[in-house]
Short mmCIF file of C-alpha atoms in Angstrom, two decimals:
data_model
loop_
_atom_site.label_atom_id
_atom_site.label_comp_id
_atom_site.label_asym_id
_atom_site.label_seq_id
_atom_site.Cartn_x
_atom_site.Cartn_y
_atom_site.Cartn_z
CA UNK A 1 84.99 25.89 1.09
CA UNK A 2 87.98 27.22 2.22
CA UNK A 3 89.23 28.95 -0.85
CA UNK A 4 85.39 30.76 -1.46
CA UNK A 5 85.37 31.95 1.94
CA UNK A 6 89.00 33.90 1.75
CA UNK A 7 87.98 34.78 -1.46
CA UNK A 8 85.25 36.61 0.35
CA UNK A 9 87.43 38.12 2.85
CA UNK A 10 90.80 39.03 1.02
CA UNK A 11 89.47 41.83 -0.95
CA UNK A 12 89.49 43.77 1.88
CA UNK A 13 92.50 42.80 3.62
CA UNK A 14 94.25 43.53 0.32
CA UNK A 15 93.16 47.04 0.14
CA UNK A 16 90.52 46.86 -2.86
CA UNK A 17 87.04 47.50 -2.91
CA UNK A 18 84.86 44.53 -1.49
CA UNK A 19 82.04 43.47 -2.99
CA UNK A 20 78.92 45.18 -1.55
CA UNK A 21 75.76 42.68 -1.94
CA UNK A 22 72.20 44.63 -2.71
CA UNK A 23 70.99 44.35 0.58
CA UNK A 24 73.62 44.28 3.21
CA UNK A 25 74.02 40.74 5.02
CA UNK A 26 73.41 43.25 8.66
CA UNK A 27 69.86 43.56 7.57
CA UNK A 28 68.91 40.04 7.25
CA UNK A 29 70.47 39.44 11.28
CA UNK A 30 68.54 42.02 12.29
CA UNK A 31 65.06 40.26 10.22
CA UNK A 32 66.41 36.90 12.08
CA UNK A 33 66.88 38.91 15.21
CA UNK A 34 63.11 40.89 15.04
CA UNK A 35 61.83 37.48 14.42
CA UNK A 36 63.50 35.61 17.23
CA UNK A 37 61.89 38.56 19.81
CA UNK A 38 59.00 38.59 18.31
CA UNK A 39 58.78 34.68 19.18
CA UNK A 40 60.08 35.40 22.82
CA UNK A 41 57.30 38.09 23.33
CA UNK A 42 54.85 34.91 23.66
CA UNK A 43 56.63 33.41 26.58
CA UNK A 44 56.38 37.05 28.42
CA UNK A 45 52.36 37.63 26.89
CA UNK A 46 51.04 34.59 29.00
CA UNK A 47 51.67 34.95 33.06
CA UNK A 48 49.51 38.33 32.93
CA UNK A 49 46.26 35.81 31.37
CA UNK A 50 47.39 32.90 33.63
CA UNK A 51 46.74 34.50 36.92
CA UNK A 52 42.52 34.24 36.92
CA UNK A 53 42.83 30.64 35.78
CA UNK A 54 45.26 29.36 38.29
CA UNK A 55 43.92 31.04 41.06
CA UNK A 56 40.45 29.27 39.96
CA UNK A 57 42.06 26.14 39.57
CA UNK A 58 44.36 25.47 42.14
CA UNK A 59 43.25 28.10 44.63
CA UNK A 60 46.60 30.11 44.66
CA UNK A 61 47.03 33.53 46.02
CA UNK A 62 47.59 35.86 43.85
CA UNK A 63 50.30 36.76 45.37
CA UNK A 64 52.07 33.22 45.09
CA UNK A 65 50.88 33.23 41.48
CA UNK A 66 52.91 37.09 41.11
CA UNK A 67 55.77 35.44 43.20
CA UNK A 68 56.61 32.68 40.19
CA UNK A 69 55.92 35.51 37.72
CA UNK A 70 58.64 37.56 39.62
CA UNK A 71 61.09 34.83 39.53
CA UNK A 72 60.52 34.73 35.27
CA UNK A 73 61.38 38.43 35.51
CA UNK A 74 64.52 38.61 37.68
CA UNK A 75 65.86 35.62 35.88
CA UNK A 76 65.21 37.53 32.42
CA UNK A 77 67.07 40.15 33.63
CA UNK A 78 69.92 38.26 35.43
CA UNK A 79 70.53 36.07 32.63
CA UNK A 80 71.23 38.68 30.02
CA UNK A 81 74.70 39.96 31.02
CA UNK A 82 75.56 36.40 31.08
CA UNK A 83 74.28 35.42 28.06
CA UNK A 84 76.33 38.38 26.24
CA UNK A 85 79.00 36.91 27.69
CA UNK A 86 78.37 33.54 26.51
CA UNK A 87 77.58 34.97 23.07
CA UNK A 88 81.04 36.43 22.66
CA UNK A 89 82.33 32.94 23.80
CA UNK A 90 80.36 30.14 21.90
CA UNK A 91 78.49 32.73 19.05
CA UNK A 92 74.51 33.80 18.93
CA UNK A 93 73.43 31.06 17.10
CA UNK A 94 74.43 28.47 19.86
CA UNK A 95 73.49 30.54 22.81
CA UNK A 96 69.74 31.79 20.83
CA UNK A 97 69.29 28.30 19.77
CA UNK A 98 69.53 26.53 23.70
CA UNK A 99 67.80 29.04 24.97
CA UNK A 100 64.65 28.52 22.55
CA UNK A 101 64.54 24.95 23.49
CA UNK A 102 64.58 25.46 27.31
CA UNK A 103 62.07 27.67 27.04
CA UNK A 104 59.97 24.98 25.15
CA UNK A 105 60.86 22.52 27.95
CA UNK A 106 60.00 24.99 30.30
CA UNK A 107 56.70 26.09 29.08
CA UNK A 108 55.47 22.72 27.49
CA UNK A 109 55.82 20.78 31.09
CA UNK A 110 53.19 23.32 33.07
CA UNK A 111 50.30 21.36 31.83
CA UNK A 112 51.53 19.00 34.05
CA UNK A 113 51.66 20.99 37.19
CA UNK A 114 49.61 20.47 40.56
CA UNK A 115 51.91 22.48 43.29
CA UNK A 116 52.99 25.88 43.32
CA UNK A 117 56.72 25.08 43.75
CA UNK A 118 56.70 22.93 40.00
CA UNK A 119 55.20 27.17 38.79
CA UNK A 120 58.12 28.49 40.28
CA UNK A 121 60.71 25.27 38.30
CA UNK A 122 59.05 25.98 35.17
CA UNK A 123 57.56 29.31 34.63
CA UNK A 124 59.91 30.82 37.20
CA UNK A 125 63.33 29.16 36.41
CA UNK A 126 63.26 27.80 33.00
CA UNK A 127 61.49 30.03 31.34
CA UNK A 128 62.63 32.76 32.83
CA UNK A 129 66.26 31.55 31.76
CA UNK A 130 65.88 31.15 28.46
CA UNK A 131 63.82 34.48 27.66
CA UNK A 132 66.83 36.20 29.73
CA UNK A 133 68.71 34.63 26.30
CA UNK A 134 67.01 36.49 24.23
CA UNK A 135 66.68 39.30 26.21
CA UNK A 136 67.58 43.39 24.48
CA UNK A 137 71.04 42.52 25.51
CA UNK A 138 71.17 39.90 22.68
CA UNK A 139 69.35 42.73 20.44
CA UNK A 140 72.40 45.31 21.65
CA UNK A 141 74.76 42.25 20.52
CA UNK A 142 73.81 41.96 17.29
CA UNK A 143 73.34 45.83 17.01
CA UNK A 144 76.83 46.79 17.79
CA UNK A 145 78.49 43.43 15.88
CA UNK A 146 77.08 44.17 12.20
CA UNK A 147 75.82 48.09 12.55
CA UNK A 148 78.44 51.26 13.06
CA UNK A 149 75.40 53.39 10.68
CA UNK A 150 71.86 53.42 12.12
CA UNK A 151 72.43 52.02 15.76
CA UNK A 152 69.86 53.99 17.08
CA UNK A 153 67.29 53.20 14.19
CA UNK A 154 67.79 49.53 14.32
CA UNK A 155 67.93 49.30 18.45
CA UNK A 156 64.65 51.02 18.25
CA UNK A 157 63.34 48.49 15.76
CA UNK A 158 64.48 45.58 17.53
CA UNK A 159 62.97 46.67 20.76
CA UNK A 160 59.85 47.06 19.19
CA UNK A 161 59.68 43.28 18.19
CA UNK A 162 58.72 42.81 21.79
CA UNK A 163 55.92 44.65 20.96
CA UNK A 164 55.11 43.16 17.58
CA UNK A 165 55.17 39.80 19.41
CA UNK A 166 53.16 40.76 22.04
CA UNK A 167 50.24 42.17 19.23
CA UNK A 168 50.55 38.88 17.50
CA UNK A 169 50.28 36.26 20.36
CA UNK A 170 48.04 38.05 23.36
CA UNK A 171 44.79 38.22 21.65
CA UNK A 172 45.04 34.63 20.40
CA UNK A 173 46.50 33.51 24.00
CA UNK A 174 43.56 35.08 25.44
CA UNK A 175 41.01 33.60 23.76
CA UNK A 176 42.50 30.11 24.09
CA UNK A 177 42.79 30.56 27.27
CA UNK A 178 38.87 31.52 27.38
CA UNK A 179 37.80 28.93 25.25
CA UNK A 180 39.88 25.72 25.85
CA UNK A 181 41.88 26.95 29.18
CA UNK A 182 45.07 27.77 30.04
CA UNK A 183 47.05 24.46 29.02
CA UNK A 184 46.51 24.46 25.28
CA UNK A 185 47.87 28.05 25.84
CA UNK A 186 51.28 26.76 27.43
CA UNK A 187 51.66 24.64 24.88
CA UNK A 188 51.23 26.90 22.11
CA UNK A 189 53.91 28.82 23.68
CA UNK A 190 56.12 25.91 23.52
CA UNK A 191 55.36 25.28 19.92
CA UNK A 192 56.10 28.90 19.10
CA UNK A 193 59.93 28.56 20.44
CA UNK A 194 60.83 25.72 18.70
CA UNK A 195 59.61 27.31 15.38
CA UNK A 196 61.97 29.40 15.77
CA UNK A 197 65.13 27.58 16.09
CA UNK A 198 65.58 26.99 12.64
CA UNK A 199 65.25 30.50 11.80
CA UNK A 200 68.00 31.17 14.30
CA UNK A 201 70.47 28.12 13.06
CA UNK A 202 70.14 28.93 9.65
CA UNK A 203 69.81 32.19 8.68
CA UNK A 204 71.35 34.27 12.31
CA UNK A 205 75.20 34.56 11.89
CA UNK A 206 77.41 35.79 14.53
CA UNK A 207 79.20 38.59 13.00
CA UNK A 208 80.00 40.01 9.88
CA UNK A 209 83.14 38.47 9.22
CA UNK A 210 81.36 35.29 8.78
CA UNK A 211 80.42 36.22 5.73
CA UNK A 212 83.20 38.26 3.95
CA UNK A 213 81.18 42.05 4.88
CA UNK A 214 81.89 44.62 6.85
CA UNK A 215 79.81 46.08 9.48
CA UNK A 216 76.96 48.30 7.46
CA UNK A 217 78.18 51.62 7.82
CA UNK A 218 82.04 51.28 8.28
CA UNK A 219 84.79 52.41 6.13
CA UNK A 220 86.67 49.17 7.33
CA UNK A 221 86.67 45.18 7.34
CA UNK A 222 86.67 44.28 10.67
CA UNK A 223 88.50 40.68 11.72
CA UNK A 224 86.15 38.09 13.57
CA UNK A 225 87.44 38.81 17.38
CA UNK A 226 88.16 35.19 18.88
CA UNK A 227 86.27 33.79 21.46
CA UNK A 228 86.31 35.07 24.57
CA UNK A 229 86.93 32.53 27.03
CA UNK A 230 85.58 32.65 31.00
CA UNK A 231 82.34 34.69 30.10
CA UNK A 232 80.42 34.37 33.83
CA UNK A 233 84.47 36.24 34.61
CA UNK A 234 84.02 38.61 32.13
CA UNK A 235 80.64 39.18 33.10
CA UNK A 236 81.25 40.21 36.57
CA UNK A 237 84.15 42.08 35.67
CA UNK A 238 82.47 44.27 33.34
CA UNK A 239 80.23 44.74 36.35
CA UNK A 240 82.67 45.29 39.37
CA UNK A 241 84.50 48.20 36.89
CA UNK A 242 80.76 49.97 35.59
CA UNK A 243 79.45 49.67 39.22
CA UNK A 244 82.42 52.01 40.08
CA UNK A 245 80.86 55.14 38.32
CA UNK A 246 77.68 57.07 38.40
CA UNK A 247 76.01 56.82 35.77
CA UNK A 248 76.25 52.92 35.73
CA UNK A 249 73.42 53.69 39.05
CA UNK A 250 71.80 56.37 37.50
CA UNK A 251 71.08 54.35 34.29
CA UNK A 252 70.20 50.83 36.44
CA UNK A 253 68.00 52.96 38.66
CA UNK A 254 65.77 54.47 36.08
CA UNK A 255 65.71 51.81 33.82
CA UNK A 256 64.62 49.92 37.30
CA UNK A 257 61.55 52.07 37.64
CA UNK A 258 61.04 51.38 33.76
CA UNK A 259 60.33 47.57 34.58
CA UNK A 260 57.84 48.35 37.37
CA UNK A 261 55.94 50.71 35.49
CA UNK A 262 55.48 48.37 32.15
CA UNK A 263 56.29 44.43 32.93
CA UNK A 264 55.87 44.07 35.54
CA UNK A 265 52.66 46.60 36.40
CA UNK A 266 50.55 46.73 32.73
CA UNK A 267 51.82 43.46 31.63
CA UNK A 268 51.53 41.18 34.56
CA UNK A 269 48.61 43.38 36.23
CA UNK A 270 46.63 45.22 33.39
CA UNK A 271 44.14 41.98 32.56
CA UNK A 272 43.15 40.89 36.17
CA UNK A 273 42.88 44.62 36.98
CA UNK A 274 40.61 45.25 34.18
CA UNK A 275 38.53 41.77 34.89
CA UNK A 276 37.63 42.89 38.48
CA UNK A 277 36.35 45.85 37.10
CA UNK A 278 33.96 43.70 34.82
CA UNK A 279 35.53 43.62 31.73
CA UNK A 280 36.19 40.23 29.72
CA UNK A 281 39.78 38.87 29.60
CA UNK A 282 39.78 38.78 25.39
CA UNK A 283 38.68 42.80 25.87
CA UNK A 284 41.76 43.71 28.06
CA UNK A 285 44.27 41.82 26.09
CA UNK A 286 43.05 43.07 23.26
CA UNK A 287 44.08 46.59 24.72
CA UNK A 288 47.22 45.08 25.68
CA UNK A 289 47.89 44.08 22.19
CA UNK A 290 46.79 48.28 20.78
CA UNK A 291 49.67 49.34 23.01
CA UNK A 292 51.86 46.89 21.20
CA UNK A 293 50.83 48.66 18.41
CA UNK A 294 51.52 51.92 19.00
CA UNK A 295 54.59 50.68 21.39
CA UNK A 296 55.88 50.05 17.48
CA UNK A 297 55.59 53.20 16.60
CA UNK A 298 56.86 55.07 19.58
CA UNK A 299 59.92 52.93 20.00
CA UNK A 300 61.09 53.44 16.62
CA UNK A 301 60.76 57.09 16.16
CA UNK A 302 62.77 57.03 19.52
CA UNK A 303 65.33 55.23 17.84
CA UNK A 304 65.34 58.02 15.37
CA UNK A 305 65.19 60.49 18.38
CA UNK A 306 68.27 58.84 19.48
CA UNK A 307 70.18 59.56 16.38
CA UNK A 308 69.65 63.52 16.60
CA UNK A 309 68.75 64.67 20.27
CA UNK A 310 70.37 64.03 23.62
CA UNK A 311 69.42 60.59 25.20
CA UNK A 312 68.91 62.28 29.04
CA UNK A 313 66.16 64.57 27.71
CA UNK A 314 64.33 61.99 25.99
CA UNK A 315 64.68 59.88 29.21
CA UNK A 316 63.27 62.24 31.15
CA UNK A 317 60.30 63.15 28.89
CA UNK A 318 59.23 59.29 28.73
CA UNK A 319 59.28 58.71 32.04
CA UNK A 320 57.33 61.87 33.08
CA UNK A 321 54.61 61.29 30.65
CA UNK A 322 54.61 57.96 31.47
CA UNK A 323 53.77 58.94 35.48
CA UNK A 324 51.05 61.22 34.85
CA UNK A 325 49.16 58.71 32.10
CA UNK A 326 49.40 55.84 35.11
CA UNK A 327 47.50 58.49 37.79
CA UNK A 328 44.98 58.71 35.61
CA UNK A 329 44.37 54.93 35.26
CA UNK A 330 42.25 53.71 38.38
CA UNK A 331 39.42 56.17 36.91
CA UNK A 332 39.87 55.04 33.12
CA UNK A 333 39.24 50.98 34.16
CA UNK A 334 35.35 50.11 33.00
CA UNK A 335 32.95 47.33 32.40
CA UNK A 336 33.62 47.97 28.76
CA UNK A 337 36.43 49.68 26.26
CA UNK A 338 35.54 53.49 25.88
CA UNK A 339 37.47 56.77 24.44
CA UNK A 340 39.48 57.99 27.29
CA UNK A 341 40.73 53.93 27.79
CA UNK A 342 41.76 54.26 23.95
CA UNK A 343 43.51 57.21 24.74
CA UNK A 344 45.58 56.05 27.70
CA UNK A 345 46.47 52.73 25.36
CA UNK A 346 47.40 55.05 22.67
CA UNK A 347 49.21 57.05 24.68
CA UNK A 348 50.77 54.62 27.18
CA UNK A 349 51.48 52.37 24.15
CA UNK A 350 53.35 55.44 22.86
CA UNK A 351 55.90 55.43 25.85
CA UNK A 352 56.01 51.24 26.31
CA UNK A 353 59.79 50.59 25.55
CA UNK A 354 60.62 53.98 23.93
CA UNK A 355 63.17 54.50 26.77
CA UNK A 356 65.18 51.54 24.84
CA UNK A 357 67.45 53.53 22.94
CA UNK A 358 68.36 56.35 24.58
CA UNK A 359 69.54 54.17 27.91
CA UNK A 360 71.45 51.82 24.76
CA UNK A 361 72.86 55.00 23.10
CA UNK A 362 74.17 56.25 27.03
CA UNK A 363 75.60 52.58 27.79
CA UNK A 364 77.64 52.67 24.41
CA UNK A 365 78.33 56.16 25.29
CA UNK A 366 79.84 55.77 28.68
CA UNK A 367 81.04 52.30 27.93
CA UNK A 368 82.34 51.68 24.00
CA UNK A 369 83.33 48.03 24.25
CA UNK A 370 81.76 46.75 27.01
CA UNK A 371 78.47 48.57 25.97
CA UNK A 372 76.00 45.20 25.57
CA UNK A 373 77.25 43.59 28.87
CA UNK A 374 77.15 46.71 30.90
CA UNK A 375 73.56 46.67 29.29
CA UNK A 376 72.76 43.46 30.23
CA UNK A 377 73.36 44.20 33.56
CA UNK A 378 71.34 47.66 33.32
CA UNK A 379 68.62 45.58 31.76
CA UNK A 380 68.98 43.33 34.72
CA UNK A 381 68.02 46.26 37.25
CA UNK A 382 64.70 46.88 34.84
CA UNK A 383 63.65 42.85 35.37
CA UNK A 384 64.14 43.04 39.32
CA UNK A 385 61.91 46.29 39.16
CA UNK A 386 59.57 44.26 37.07
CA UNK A 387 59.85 41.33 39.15
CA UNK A 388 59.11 43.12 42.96
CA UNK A 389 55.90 45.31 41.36
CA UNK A 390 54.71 41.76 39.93
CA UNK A 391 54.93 40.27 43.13
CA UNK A 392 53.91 43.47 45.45
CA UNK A 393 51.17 43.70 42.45
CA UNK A 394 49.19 40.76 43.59
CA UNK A 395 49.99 41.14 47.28
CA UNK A 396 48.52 44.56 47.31
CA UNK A 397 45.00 43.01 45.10
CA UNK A 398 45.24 40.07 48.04
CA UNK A 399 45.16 42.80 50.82
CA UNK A 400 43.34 45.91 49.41
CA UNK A 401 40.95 44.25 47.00
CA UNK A 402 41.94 46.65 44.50
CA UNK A 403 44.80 47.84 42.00
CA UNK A 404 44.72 51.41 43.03
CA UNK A 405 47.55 52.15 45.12
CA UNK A 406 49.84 50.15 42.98
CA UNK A 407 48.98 52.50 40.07
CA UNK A 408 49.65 55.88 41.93
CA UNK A 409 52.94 55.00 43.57
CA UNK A 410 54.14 53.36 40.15
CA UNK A 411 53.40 57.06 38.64
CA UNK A 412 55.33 58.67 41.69
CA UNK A 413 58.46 56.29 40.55
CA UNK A 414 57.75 57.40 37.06
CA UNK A 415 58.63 61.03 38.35
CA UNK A 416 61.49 60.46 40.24
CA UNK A 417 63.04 58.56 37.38
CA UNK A 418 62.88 61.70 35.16
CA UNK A 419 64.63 63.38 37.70
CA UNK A 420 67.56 61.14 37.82
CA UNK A 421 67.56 60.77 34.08
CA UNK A 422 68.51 64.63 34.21
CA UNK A 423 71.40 64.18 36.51
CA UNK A 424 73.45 61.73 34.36
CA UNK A 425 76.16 63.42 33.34
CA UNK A 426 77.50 63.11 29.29
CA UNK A 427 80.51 61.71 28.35
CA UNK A 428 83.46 64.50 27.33
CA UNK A 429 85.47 62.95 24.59
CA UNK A 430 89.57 62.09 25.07
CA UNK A 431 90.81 64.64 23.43
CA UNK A 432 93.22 63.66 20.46
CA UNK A 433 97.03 64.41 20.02
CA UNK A 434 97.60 66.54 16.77
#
């Protein structure tokens, strides 16, 4: 095993030309990889459905019910500069593979539940752990380990999974939560993690070294770096230096508002928001599961945006669309699904996640190296957005009766976070000695 796997790598190091398979190994992680988020998109489909049927149930507020939701949030985002971390000390395949299985703990022992507090254990804090694991930070790990070519193009296609897994799993969620309640639904959750940990073990490897390549699109091999050791160090390192320049807070700020205005507002809020006005659960999350449609699209062809036009721009274009599409939405929300609802889902499904790349492409820009941690903790900012508008969210339906107000002031964020897209300043590059 030894000899066939320098066999593999000595080519290289020797100076002649390696072999190059067919399909380069980089394209298979990222298949493993689009899988893996599509499968972690269930875990983040269900709180929004779950909120009606607990509150039924158990006679939560909805504001205790948001309040568990928020803690799955922050924890998603909190976890991921950590779990970069942990990646470049024990590889992806470890770090994916515990994570799956925690969240199938997590998920799997809610059918159990009576009290609030055993929401916040497993929903909250397990759940919300593991998903952190997989979070876009694990998608910017495996981007920058196995692609130099097509970064853009492939970080758009890997956010989009979300999306993808959010099409697949909401509109069966919802009607098994209709039709048999919401514990068959947890459990189908669960299921759906551990199918795919052997995907992960078997096919995921951590970089390209592994298997004799180098990273699609370089002119080099490039050695397997060793393991990092102290990653939670590393972690807070990475943060302590990127916290010391501007665009660091420019980037965590918008990409803050990013997470209120899509996780947690349409995600978490969209379906109860929609039932009060009379419309059935399966017809919301149906909707839900359009924008992940179109949230495909869009994300993608930002990607490609990425590639060719200046990352701030598109920033700012996103979120400004983005703002005036959620002031039109208290007057959109119906009894049933008509044109101008379509539109906003086309339209709003357009914008989901498409702010993905470009905030990627400025981390890597402003940060080389450290690029996926300093990420992480970007990514972090959008989850504690997510997490307070999930919670405010349901506190605002317990004391207004209504949605409205949380819609107009997410669409004034929306504005002010094109503004501060405009102010971060690009990168000059070092100029090189002749």
């Amino acid at each position: 095993m030894t000899q066939t796997t320098d066999a593999a790598v000595t080519p290289d190091q020797d100076g002649a030309r390696p072999k190059t398979p067919r399909v380069h190994w980089a394209w298979f992680a990222a298949a493993v990889t689009f899988v893996t988020i599509i499968g972690a998109a269930a875990f983040r489909s269900l709180p929004g459905l779950l909120i009606d049927p607990l509150h039924q149930e158990f006679g939560w507020s909805r504001g205790t019910i948001g309040a568990a939701v928020s803690v799955n949030l922050a924890l998603y985002g909190l976890t991921a500069p950590f779990a970069a971390a942990l990646m470049d000390r024990f590889g992806i395949r470890r770090v994916v593979a515990v994570a799956l299985t925690v969240i199938a703990v997590g998920s799997g022992a809610t059918v159990w539940m009576t009290s609030a507090w055993q929401l916040m254990l497993c929903w909250g804090l397990l759940v919300g752990l593991g998903s952190g694991s997989m979070a876009l930070a694990f998608a910017a790990t495996v981007t920058n380990r196995w692609f130099t070519a097509r970064r853009g193009l492939v970080t758009g296609i890997l956010t989009a999974a979300s999306a993808s897994g959010q099409l697949v799993f909401l509109p069966l969620l919802s009607w098994i939560v209709e039709t048999h309640d919401w514990r068959p639904a947890a459990v189908t959750v669960s299921l759906a993690a551990l199918a795919v940990v052997p995907f992960v073990w078997l096919l995921l490897r951590d970089h390209p070294a592994d298997v004799g390549l180098r990273p699609y699109g370089a002119t080099e091999f490039v050695p397997k770096p060793e393991p990092v050791p102290g990653a939670a160090r590393r972690a807070v390192t990475v943060l302590l230096s990127a916290a010391r320049t501007g665009p660091f807070w420019l980037l965590a700020g918008t990409f803050a508002i990013c997470g209120a205005s899509t996780n947690g507002l349409i995600q978490t809020h969209f379906v109860p928001a929609a039932h009060d006005h009379g419309m059935p659960i399966t017809a919301a999350a149906s909707l839900l599961a359009v924008v992940g449609i179109f949230d495909v699209v869009g994300t993608v062809a930002s990607g490609w945006f990425t590639d060719r036009f200046d990352a701030r721009r598109l920033l700012a274009t996103y979120y400004a669309l983005r703002g005036v599409s959620l002031l039109f939405l208290p007057i959109l929300l119906a009894p049933s699904v008509h044109p101008p609802m379509v539109f906003f889902i086309v339209f709003y499904g357009l914008d989901w996640v498409a702010t993905v790349p470009p905030t990627m492409a400025l981390c890597r820009e402003h940060y080389g190296d450290d690029s996926a941690i300093v990420f992480g903790w970007v990514l972090a900012s959008h989850q504690v957005g997510a997490a307070l508008v999930a919670w405010l969210g349901g506190v605002a339906r317990d004391v207004f009766g209504a949605y409205d107000v949380v819609w107009y002031a997410s669409g004034a964020l929306c504005a002010a976070a094109a503004l501060l897209s405009l102010v971060i300043r690009r990168r000059t590059p070092t100029p090189v000695a002749a």
